Coordinates of C-alpha atoms and ligand atoms in Angstrom, one line a residue:
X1 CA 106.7 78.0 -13.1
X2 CA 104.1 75.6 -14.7
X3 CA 104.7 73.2 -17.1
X4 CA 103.0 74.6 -19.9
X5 CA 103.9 77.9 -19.9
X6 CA 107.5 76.7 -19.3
X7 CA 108.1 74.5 -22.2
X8 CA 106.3 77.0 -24.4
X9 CA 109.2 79.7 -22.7
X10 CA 111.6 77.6 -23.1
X11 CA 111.1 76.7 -26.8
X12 CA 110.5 80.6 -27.9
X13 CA 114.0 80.9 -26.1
X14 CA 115.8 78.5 -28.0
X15 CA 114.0 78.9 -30.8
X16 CA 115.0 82.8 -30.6
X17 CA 118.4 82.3 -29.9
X18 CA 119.6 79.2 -31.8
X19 CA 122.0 80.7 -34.2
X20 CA 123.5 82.5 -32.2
X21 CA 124.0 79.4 -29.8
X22 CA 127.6 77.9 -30.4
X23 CA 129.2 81.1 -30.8
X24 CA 127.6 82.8 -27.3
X25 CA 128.0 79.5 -25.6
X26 CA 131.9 79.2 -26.1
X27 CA 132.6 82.4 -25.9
X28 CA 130.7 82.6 -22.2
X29 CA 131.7 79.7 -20.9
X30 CA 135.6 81.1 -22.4
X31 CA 135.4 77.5 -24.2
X32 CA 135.4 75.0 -20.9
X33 CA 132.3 73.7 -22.1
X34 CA 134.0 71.4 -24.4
X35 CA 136.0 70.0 -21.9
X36 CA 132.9 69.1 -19.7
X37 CA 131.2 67.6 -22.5
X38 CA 134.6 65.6 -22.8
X39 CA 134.5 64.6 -19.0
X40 CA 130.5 63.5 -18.7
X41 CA 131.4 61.3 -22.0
X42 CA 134.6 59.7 -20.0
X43 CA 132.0 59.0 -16.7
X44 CA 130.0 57.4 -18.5
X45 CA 132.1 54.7 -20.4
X46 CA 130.9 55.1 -24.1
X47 CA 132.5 53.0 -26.5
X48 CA 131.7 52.0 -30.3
X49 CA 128.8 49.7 -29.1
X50 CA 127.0 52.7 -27.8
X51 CA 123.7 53.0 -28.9
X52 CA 122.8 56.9 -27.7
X53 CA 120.2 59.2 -27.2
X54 CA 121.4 62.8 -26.7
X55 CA 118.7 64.4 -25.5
X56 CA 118.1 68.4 -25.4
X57 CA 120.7 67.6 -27.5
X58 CA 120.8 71.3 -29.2
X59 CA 122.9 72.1 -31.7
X60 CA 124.6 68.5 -31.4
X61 CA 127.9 69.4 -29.7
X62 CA 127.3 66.8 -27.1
X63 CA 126.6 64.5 -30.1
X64 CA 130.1 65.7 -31.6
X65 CA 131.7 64.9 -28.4
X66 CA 130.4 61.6 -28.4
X67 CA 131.5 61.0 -32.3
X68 CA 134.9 62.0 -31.3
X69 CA 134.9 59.4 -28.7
X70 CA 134.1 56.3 -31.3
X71 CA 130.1 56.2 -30.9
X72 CA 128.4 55.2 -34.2
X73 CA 124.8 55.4 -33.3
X74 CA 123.9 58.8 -32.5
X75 CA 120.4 60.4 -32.2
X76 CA 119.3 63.8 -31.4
X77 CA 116.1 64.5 -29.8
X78 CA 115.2 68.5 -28.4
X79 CA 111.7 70.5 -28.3
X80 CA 113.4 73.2 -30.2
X81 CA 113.0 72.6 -34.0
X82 CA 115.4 75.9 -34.5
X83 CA 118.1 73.7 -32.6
X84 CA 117.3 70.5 -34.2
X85 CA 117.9 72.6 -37.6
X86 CA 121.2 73.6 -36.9
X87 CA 122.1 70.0 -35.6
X88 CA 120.9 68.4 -38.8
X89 CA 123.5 70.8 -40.5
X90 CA 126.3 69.2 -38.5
X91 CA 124.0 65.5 -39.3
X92 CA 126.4 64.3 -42.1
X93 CA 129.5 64.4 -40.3
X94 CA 127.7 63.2 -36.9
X95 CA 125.8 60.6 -38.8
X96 CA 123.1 61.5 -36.3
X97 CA 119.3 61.4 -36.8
X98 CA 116.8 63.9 -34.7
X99 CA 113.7 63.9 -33.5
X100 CA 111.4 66.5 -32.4
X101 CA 109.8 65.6 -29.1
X102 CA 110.2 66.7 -25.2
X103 CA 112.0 65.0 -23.0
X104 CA 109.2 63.8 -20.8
X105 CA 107.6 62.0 -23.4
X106 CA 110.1 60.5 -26.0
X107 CA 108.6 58.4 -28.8
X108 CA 111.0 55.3 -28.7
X109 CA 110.3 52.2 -28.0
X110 CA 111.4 50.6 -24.4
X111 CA 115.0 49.7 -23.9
X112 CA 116.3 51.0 -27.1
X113 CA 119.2 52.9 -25.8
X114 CA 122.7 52.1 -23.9
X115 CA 123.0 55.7 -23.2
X116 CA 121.4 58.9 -22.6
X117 CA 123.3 62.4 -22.4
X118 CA 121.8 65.6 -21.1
X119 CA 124.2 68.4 -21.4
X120 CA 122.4 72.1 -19.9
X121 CA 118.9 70.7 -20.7
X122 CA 117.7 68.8 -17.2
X123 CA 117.7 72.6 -15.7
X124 CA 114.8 73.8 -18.2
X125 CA 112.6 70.6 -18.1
X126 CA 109.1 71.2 -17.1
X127 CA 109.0 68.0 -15.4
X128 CA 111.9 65.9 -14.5
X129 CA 110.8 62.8 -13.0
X130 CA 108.4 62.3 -15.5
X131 CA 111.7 62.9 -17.3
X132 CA 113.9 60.4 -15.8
X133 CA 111.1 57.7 -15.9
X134 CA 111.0 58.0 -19.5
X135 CA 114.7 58.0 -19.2
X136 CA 114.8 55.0 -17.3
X137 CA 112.0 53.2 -19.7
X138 CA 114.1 53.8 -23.0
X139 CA 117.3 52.4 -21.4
X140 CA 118.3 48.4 -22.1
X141 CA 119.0 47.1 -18.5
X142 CA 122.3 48.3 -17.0
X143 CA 122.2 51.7 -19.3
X144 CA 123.1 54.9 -18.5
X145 CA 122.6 58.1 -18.2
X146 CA 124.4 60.9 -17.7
X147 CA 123.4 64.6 -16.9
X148 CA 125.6 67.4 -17.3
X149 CA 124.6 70.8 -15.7
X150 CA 125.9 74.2 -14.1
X151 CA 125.5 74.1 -9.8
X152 CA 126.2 77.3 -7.6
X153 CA 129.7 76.6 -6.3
X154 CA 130.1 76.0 -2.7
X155 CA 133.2 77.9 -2.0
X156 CA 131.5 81.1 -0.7
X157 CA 134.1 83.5 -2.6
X158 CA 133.6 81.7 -5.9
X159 CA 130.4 81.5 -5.8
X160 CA 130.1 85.8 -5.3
X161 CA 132.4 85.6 -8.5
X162 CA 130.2 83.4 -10.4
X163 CA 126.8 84.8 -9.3
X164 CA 128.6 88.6 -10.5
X165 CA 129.4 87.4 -13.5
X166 CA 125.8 85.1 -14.4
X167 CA 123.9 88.1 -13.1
X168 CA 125.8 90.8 -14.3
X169 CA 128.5 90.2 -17.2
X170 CA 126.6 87.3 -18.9
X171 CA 122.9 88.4 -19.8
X172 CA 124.8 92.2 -21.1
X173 CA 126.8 90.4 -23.7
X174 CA 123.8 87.7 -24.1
X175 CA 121.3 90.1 -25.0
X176 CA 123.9 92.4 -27.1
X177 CA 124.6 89.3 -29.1
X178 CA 121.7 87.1 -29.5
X179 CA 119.0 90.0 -29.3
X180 CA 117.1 87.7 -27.7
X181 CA 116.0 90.5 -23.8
X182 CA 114.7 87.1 -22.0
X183 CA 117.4 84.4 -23.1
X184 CA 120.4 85.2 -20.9
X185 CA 118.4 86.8 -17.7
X186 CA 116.5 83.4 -17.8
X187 CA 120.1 81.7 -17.9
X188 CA 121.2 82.6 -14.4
X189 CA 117.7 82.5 -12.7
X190 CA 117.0 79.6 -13.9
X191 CA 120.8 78.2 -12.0
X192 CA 119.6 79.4 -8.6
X193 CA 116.7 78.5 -8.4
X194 CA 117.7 75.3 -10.1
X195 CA 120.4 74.5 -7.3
X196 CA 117.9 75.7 -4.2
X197 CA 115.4 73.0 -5.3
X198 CA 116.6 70.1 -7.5
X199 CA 118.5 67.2 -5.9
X200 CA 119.1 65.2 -9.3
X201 CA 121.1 62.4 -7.5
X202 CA 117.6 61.7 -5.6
X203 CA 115.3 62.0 -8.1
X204 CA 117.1 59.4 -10.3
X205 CA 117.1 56.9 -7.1
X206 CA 113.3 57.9 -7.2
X207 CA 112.8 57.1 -10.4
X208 CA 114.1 53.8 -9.6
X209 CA 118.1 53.8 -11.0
X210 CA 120.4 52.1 -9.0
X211 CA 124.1 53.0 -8.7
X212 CA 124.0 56.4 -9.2
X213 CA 127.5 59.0 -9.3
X214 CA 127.6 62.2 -8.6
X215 CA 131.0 64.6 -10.1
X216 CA 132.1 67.8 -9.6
X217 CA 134.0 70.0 -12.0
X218 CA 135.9 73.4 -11.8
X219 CA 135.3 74.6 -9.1
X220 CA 132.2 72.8 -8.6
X221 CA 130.9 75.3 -11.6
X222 CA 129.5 71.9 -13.0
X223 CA 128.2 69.0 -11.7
X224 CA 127.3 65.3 -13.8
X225 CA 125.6 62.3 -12.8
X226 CA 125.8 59.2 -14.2
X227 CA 122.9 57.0 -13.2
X228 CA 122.6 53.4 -14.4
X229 CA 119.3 51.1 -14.7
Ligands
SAM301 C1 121.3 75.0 -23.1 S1 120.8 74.1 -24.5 C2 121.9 72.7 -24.5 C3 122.2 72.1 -25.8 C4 123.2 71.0 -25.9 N1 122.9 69.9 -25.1 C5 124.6 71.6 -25.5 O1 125.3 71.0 -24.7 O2 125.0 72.6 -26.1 C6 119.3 73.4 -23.8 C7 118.5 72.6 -24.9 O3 117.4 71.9 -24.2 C8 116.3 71.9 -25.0 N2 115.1 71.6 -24.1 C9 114.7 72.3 -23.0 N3 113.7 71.7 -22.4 C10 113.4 70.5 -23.1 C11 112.5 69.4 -23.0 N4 111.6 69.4 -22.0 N5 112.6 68.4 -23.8 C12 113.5 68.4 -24.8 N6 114.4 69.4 -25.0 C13 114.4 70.4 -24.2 C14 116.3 73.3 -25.6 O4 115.4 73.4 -26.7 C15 117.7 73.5 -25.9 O5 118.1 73.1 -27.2

């Protein structure tokens, strides 16, 4: 899709959908998505002298996560400003500020951050390696970042499972719930296509990171990569 016309779709999704967010997102993913938030925070060795960007950071749960884990400097950045809102709720408890920008062009200065998250946002980009350049330019040397997305699992037999359930089971109780006729078809086109093209271990060594790790979770459901500068 081109890049215009996908980060305006992608906002009016998010937009749409954003209070209905936490609730659909737990109750699809039957709750495992906290426990892959947890893991990408372990990969990537946070600690209280973590200076972090969460970016598509949503309704903050990656930013909880990362609170829960001793990080005192959190901020928020996302496209959606119905997100952002909902974030800003949780703000006083996260101690997080937010910013409304895109991830391909963030308004920080260089080598600001010792961290950057991406939990289910790197998939709807318009642009990634713009992305990951900007990424990469906002990082202190040695930084990190660390992308958490879904993958088609290679097990052929799981992977009929999973594509049954994203292409049937999810977008009937996604729509029912959130209203929203796009949101949750978008969801599991947006995976396979996703998987088919996108080699993010690559495009980070493109953008010019160096050590770059690449994990697999449940099944190989999930995948994260922590890249550092
Ligand atoms: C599936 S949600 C994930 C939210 C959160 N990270 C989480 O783990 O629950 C994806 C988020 O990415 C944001 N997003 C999509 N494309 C973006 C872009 N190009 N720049 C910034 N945010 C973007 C959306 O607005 C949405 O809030």
């Amino acid at each position: 899709m081109e890049s215009p016309n996908k980060k305006k779709q992608v906002q009016r999704i998010f937009d749409s959908i954003s209070y209905k967010y936490d609730f659909l997102n737990h109750l699809l993913s039957a709750g495992v998505d906290f426990y892959w938030r947890k893991k990408a925070i372990k990969f990537s060795s946070m600690d209280e002298n973590t200076i972090l960007l969460d970016i598509a950071c949503g309704t903050g749960d990656f930013a909880i996560t990362a609170k829960k884990f001793g990080v005192k400097k959190i901020f928020g950045a996302d496209l959606s400003f119905n997100m952002l809102s909902l974030f800003n709720n949780k703000a006083d408890w996260i101690k997080g500020k937010t910013t409304e920008c895109v991830a391909e062009f963030l308004p920080f200065k260089n080598e600001s951050f010792t961290n950057i998250t991406v939990a289910f946002g790197v998939r709807n980009f318009y642009d990634i390696p713009t992305a990951f350049n900007e990424f990469r330019r906002v990082l202190v040397n040695k930084g990190k970042a660390t992308v958490l997305e879904f993958r088609l699992p290679e097990n052929l037999i799981i992977k009929k499972l999973y594509l049954f359930y994203f292409k049937n089971i999810l977008p009937l109780v996604g729509k029912f719930i959130s209203k929203d006729p796009e949101a949750y078809t978008y969801l599991p086109e947006s995976v396979e296509e996703f998987d088919k093209k996108v080699d993010l271990k690559k495009i980070f060594f493109d953008c010019g990171f160096n050590d770059v790790k690449k994990y697999s979770l449940t099944l190989g459901l999930v995948q994260v990569i922590v890249a550092s500068k």
